[in-house]
GROMACS .gro file of C-alpha atoms in nm:
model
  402
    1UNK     CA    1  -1.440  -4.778   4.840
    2UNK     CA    2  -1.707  -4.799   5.125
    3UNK     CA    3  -1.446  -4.785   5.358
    4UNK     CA    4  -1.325  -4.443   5.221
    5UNK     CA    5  -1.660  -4.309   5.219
    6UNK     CA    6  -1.709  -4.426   5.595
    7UNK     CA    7  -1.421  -4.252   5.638
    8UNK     CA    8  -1.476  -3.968   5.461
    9UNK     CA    9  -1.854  -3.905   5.610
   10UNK     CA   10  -1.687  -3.948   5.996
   11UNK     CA   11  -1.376  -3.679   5.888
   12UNK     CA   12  -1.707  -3.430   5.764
   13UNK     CA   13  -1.914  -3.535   6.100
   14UNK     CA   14  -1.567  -3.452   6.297
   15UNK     CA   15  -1.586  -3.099   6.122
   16UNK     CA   16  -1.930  -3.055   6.151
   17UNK     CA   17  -1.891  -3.087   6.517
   18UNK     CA   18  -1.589  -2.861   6.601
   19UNK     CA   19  -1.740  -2.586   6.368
   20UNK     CA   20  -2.085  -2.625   6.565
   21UNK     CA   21  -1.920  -2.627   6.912
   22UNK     CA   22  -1.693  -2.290   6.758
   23UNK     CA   23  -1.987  -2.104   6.658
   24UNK     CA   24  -2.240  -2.195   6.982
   25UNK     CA   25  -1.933  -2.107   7.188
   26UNK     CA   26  -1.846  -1.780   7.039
   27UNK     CA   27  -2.225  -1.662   7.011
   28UNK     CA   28  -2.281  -1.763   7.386
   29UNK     CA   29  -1.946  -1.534   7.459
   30UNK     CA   30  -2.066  -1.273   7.281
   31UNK     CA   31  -2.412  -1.283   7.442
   32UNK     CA   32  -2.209  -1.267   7.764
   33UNK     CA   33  -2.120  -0.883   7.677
   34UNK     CA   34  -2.409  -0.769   7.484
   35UNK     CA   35  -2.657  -0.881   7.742
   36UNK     CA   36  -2.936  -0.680   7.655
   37UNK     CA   37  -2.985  -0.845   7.306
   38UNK     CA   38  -3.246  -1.127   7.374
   39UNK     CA   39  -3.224  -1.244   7.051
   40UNK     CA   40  -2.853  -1.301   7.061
   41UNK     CA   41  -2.913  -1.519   7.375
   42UNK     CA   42  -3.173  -1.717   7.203
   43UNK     CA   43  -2.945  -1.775   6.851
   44UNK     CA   44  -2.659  -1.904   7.107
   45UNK     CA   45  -2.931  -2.146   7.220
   46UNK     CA   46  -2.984  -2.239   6.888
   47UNK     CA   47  -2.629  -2.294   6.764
   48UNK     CA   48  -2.551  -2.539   7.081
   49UNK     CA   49  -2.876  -2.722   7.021
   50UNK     CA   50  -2.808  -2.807   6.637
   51UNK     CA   51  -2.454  -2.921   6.780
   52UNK     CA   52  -2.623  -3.167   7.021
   53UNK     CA   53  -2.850  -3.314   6.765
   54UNK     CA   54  -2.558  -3.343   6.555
   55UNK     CA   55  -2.376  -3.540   6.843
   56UNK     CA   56  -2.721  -3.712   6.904
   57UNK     CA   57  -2.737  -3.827   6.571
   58UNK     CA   58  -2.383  -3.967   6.569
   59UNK     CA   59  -2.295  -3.852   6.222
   60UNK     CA   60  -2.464  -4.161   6.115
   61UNK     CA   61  -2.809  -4.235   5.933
   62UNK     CA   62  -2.880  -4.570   6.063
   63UNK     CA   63  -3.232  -4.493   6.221
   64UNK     CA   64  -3.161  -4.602   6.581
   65UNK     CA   65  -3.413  -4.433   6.820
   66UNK     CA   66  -3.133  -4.159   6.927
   67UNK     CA   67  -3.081  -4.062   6.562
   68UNK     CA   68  -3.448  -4.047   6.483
   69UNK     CA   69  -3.621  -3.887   6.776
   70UNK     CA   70  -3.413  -3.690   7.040
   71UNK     CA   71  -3.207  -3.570   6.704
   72UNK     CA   72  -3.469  -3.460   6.489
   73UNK     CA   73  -3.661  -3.319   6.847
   74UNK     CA   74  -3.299  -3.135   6.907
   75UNK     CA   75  -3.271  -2.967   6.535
   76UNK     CA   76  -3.687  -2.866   6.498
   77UNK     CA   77  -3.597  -2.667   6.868
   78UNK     CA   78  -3.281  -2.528   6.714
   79UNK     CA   79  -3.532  -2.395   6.386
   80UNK     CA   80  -3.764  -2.305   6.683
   81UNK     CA   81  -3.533  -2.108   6.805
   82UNK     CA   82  -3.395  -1.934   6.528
   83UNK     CA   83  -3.686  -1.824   6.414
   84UNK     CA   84  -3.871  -1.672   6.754
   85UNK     CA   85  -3.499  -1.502   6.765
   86UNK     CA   86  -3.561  -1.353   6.424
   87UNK     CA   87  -3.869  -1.259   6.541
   88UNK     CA   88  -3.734  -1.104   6.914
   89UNK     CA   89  -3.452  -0.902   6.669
   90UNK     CA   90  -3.696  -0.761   6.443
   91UNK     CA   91  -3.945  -0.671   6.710
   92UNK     CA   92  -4.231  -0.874   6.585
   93UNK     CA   93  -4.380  -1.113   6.857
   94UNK     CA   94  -4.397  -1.423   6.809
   95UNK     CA   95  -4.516  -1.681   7.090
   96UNK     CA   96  -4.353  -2.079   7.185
   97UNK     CA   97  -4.723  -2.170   7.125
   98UNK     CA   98  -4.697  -2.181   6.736
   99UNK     CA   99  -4.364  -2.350   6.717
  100UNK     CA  100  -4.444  -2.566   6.949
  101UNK     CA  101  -4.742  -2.706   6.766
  102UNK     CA  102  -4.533  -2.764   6.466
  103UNK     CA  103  -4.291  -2.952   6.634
  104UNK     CA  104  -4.551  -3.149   6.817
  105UNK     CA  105  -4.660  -3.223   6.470
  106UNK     CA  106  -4.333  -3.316   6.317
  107UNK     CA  107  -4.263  -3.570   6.613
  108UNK     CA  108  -4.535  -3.747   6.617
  109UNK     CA  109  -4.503  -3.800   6.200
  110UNK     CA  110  -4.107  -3.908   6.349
  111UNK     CA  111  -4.277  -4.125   6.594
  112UNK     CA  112  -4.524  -4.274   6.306
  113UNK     CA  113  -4.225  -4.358   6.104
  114UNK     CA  114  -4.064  -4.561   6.386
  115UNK     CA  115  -4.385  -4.769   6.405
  116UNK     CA  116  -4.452  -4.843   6.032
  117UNK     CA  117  -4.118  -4.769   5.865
  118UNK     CA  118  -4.225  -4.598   5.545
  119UNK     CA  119  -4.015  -4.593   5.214
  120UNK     CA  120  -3.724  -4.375   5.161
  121UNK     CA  121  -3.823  -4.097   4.921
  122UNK     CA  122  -4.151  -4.053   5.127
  123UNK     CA  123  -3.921  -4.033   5.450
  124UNK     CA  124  -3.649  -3.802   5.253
  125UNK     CA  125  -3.994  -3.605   5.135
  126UNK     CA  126  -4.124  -3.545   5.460
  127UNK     CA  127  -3.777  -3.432   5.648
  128UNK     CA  128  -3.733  -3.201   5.313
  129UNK     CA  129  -4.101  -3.045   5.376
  130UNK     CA  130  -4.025  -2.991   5.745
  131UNK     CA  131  -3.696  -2.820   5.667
  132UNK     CA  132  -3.895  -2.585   5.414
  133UNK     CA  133  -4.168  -2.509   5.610
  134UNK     CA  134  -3.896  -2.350   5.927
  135UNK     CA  135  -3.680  -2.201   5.665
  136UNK     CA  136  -3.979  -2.023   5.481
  137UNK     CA  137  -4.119  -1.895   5.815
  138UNK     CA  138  -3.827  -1.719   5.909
  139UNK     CA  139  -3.753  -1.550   5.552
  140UNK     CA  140  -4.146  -1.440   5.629
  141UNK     CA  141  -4.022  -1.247   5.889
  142UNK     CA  142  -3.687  -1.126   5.750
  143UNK     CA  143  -3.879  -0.995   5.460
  144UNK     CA  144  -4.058  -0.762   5.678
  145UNK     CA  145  -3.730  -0.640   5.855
  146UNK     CA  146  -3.721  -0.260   5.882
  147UNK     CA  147  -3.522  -0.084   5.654
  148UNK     CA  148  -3.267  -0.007   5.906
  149UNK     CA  149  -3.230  -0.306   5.935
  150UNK     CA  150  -3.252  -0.495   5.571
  151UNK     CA  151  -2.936  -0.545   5.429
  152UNK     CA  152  -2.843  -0.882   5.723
  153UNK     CA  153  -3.191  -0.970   5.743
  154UNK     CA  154  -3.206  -1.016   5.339
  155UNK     CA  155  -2.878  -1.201   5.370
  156UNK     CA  156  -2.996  -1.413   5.620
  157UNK     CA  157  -3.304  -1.477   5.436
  158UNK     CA  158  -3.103  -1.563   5.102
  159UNK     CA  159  -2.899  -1.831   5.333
  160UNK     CA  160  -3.258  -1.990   5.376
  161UNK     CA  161  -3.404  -1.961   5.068
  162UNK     CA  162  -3.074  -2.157   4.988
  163UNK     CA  163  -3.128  -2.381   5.254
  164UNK     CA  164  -3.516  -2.489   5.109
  165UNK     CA  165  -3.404  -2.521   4.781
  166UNK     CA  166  -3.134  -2.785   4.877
  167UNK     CA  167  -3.399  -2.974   5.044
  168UNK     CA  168  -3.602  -2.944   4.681
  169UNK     CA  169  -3.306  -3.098   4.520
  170UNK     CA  170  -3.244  -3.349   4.747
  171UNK     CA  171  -3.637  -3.437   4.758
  172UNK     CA  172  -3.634  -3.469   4.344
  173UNK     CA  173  -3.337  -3.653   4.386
  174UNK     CA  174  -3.496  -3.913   4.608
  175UNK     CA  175  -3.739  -3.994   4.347
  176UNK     CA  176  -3.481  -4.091   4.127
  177UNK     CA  177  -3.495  -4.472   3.998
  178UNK     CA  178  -3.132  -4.519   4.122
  179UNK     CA  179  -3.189  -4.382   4.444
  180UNK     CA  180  -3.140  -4.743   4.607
  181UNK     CA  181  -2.803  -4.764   4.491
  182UNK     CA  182  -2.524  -4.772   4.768
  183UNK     CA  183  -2.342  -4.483   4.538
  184UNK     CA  184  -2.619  -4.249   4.559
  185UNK     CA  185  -2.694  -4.303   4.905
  186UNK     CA  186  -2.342  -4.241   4.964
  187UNK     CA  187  -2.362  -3.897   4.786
  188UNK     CA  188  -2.675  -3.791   4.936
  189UNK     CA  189  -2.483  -3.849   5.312
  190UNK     CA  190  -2.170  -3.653   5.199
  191UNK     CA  191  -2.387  -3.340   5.034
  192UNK     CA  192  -2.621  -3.342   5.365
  193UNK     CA  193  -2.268  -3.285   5.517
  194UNK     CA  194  -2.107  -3.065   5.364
  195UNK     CA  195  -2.404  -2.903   5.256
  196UNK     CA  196  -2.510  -2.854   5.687
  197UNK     CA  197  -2.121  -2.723   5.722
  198UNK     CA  198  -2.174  -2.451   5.489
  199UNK     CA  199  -2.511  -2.361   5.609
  200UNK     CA  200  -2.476  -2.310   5.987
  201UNK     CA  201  -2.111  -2.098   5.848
  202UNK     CA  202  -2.345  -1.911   5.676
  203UNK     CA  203  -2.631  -1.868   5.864
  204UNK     CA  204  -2.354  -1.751   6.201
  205UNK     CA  205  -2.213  -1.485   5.919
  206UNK     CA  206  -2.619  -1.351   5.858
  207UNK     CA  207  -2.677  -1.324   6.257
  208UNK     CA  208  -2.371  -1.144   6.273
  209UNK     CA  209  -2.450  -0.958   6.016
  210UNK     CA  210  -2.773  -0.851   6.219
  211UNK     CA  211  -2.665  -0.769   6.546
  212UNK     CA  212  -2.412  -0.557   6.393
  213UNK     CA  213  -2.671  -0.341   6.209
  214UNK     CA  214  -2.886  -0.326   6.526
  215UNK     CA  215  -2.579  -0.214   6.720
  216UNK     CA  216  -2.465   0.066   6.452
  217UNK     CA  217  -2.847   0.142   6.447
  218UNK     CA  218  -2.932   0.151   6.810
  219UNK     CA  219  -2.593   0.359   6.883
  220UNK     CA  220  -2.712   0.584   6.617
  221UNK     CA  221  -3.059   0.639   6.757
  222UNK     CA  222  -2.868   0.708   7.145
  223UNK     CA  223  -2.676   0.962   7.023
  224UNK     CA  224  -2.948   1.151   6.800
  225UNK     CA  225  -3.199   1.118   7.080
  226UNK     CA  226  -3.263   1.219   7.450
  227UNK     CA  227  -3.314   0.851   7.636
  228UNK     CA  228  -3.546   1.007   7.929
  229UNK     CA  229  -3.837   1.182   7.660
  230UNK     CA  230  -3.732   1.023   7.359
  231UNK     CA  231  -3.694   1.340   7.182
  232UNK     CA  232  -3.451   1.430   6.942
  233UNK     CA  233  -3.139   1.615   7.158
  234UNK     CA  234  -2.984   1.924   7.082
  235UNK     CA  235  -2.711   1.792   6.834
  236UNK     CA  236  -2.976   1.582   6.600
  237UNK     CA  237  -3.227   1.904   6.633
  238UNK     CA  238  -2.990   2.125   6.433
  239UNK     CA  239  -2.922   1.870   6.216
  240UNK     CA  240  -3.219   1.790   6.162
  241UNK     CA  241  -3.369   2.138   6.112
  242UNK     CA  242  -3.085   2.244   5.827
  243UNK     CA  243  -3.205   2.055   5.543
  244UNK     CA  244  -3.572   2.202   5.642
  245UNK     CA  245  -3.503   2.503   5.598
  246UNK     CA  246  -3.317   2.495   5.305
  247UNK     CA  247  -3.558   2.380   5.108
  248UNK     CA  248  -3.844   2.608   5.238
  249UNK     CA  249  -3.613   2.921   5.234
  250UNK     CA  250  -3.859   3.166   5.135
  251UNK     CA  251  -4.127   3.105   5.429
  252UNK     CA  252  -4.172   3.185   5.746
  253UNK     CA  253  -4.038   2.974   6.059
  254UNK     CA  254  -4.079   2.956   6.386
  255UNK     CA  255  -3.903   2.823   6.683
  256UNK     CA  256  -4.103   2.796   6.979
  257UNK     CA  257  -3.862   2.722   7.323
  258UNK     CA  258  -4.053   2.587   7.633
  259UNK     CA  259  -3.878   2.633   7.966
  260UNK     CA  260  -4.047   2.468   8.296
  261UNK     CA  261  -4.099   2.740   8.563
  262UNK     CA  262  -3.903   2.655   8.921
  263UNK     CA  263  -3.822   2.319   8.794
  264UNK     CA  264  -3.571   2.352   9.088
  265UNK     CA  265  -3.855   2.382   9.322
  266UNK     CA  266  -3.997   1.992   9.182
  267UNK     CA  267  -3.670   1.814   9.188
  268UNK     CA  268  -3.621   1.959   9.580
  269UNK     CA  269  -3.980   1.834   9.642
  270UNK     CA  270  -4.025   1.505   9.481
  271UNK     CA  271  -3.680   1.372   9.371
  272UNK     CA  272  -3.515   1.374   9.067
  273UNK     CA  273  -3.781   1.064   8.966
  274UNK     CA  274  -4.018   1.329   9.041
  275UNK     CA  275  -3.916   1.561   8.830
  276UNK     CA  276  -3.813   1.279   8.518
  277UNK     CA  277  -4.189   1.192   8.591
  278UNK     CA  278  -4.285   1.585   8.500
  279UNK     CA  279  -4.062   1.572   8.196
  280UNK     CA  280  -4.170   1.272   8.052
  281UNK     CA  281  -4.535   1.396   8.109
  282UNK     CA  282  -4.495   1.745   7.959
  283UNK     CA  283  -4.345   1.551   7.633
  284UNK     CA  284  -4.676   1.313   7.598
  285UNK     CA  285  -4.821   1.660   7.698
  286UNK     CA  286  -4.627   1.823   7.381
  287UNK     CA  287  -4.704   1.574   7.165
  288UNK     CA  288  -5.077   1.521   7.207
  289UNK     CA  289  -5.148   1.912   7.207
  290UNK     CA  290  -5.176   2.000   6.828
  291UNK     CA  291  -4.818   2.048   6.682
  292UNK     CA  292  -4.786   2.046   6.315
  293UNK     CA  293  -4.755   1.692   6.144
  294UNK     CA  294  -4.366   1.845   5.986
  295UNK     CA  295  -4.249   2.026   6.336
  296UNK     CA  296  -3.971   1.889   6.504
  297UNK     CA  297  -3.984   1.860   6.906
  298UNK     CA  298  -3.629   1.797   7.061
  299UNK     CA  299  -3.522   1.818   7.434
  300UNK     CA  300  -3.283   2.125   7.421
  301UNK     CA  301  -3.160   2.046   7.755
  302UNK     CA  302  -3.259   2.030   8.079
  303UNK     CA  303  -3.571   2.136   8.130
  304UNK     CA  304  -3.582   2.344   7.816
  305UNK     CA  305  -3.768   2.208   7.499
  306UNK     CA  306  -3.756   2.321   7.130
  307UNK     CA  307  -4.024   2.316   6.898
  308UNK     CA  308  -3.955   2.367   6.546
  309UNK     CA  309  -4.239   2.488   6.338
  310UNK     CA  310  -4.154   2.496   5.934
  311UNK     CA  311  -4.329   2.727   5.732
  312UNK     CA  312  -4.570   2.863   6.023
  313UNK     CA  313  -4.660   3.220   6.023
  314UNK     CA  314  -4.631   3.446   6.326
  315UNK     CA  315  -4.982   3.425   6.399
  316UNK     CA  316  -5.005   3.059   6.401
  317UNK     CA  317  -4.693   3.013   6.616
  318UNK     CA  318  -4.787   3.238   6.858
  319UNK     CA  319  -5.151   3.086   6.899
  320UNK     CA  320  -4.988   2.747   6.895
  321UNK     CA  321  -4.764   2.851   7.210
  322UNK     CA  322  -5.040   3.008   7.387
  323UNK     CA  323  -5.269   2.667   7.343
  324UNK     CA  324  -4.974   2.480   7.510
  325UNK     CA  325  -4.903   2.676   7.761
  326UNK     CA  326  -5.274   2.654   7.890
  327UNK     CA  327  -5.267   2.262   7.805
  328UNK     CA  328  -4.991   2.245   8.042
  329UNK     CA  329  -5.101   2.464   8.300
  330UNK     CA  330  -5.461   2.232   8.333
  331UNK     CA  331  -5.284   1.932   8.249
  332UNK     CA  332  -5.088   1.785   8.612
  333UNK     CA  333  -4.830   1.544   8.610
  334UNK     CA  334  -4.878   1.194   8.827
  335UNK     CA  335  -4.626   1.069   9.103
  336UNK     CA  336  -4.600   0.829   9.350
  337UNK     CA  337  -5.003   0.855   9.313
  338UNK     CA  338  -5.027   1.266   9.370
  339UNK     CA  339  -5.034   1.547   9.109
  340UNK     CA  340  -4.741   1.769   9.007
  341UNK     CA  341  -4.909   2.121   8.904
  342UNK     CA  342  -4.648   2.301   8.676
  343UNK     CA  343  -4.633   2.587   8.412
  344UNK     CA  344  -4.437   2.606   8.114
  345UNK     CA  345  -4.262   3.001   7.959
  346UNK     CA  346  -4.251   3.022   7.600
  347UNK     CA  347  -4.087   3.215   7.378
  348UNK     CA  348  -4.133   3.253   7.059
  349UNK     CA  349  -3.903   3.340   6.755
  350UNK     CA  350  -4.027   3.383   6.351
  351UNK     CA  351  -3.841   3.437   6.054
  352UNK     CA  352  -3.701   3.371   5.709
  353UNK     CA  353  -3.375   3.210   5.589
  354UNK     CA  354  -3.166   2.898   5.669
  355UNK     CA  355  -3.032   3.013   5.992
  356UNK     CA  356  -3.173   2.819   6.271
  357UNK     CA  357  -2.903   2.929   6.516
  358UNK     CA  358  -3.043   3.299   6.485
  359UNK     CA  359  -3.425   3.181   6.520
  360UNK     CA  360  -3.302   2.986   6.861
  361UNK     CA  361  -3.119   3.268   6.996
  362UNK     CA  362  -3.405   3.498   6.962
  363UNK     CA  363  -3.691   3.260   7.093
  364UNK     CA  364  -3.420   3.237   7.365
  365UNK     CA  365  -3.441   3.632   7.398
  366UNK     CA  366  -3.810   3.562   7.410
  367UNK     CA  367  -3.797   3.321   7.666
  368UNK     CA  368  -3.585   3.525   7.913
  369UNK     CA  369  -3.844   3.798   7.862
  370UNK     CA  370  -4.132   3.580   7.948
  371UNK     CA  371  -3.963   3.435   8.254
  372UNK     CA  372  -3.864   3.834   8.398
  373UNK     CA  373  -4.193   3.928   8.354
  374UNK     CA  374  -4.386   3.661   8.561
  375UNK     CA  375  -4.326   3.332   8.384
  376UNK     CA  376  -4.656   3.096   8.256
  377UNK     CA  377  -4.700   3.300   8.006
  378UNK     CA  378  -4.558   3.337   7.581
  379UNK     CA  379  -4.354   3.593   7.452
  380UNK     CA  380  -4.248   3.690   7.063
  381UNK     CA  381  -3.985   3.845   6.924
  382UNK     CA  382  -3.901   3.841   6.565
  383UNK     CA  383  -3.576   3.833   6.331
  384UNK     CA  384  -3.723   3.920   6.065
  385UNK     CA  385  -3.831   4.344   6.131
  386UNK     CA  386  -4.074   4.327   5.874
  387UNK     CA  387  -4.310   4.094   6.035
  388UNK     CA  388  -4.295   4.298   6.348
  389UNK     CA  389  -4.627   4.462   6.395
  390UNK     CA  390  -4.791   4.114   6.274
  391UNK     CA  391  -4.652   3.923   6.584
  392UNK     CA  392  -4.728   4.203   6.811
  393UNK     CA  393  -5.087   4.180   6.699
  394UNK     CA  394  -5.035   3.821   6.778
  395UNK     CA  395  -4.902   3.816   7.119
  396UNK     CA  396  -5.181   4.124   7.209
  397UNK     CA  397  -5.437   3.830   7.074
  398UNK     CA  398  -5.289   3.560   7.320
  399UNK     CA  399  -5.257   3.755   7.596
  400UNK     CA  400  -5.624   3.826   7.557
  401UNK     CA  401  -5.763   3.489   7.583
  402UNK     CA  402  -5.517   3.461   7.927
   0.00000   0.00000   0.00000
């Protein structure tokens, strides 16, 4: 019988290897051609290191100084690990210097061991506690995953909550009368096994799980938004804008369409850096100047901009462009440590309904009118007749206060 059971235990440490050295090998290829996810990098780190404590520990529990210190050392880096890559994934920082301490901590209890052997249930308690305390950090953080991101962060969370409430078991187990008994030990050894298998399968499936949803996610996000400004683009603008005005059919919009005079003139003079340094600025510029709380700002393209205003009357919209156009004209951009003076056309479309497409094509209308007739300055035009002699009255206002 104890000859199975060796047997058995060294067939599941056999396993337990090869499917460690499978999953650190295909998680350090994958890192290989997503390179720019850290975290990925760090898990891979992880997987390989809970394979070497595993081959540290020889597969064996018979407390030799390998097995008890660079082992247990190897798997509290491997929880280290996991969890500041949790943390890297789900942008919260996280610093070595907390992790660290703990397994400064835990090794030095290891170490205290060595020197005055204690009894088994208090040893079994202590490696239980340390195993609960990593795997209810890193459900701390998974909890607080964005909701983007949820569904493989709660996953991977439920693998750990499984995880610490093996260790419970086996800790209530210890305390067991017959826990001295060659049979039990025996069991104990074989769940830990098979039990560890399971897990790191698991736990490879969650991570998985994760980078796939911040892939899907950040491919979403590159093509609904313009990577220079970090705007919404064209495409996610109309998009976005339909829903808007459906539901607020009865007001009064207003698409306001910025257009940077002889932008030509700054990419000649300072470089296309230059002139991504003027863009960037007139979208901080943009942003910080006022706009309603519901507008939506997109990069139209190039260097034309779109401001959608929902539920804005004439008047407002046309004071609105007016204040931006002077924030912009006393407001130069910075490069290579000299200012960029610029000026910014406007033109301005208002109107009610769902079509967005006929509001952009008149503030476009607009726009060419305000660039013919001298450029820095806002014109309105209106697709709506009725509100005609209301925006006129509004763009006689803003030209006064030019």
């Amino acid at each position: 019988m104890d000859g199975v059971t060796g047997l058995d235990v060294h067939t599941l440490g056999i396993i337990g290897l090869a499917v460690g050295i499978a999953i650190a090998l295909s998680f350090s290829l994958m890192s290989l051609v997503l390179r720019g996810m850290a975290a990925l990098h760090v898990w891979a780190a992880a997987f390989w290191l809970l394979t070497f404590a595993g081959l540290a520990q020889g597969y064996d529990e018979n407390g030799s100084f390998l097995s008890a210190i660079i082992g247990s050392v190897l798997i509290a880096l491997a929880n280290a690990a996991m969890l500041i890559g949790i943390a890297m994934h789900l942008g919260h920082p996280l610093r070595w210097r907390g992790p660290a301490l703990v397994i400064v901590l835990f090794l030095l209890i290891q170490v205290g061991f060595m020197v005055w052997p204690p009894s088994q249930p208090l040893e079994s308690a202590v490696f239980g506690l340390k195993s609960i305390f990593w795997d209810g950090w890193m459900v701390f953080f998974l909890l607080r995953a964005p909701r983007e991101l949820k569904a493989g962060s709660l996953f991977t969370a439920l693998v750990f909550v499984i995880d610490a409430l093996f260790y419970v078991a086996r800790g209530l187990v210890s305390l067991h009368p017959e826990m001295e008994s060659p049979e039990l030990a025996s069991l104990l050894t074989t769940s830990n096994y098979l039990f560890g298998i399971l897990c790191t399968f698991l736990l490879s499936t969650g991570f998985t799980l994760m980078l796939s949803q911040r892939l899907v996610h950040d491919l979403r996000v590159a093509a609904n938004v313009d990577g220079l400004t970090g705007l919404l683009n064209r495409t996610a603008l109309l998009k976005a804008a339909a829903p808007v005005l459906q539901a607020n059919r009865e007001h009064t919009h207003a698409v306001l369409l910025f257009d940077l005079d002889h932008f030509k003139a700054i990419n000649d003079r300072w470089g296309h850096a230059g002139g991504d340094a003027v863009l960037q600025h007139f979208t901080r510029t943009l942003r910080e100047g006022g706009i309603p709380a519901r507008a939506l700002l997109s990069r139209y393209g190039g260097e034309e901009f779109l401001l959608l205003a929902p539920c804005t009357s004439a008047n407002v919209a046309v004071t609105l462009a007016e204040s931006l156009r002077a924030l912009v004209e006393r407001s130069p951009a910075h490069y290579a440590g000299e200012p960029i003076m610029f000026t910014t056309s406007v033109g301005v479309a208002t109107g009610t309904g769902t079509h967005i497409q006929r509001l952009i094509d008149t503030a476009d209308a607009a726009l060419y009118q305000a660039k013919r007739t001298g450029r820095d300055r806002v014109e309105a035009m209106v697709s709506d007749p009725s509100a005609g002699d209301r925006v006129n009255e509004a763009t006689s206002a803003a030209s006064a206060l030019t």
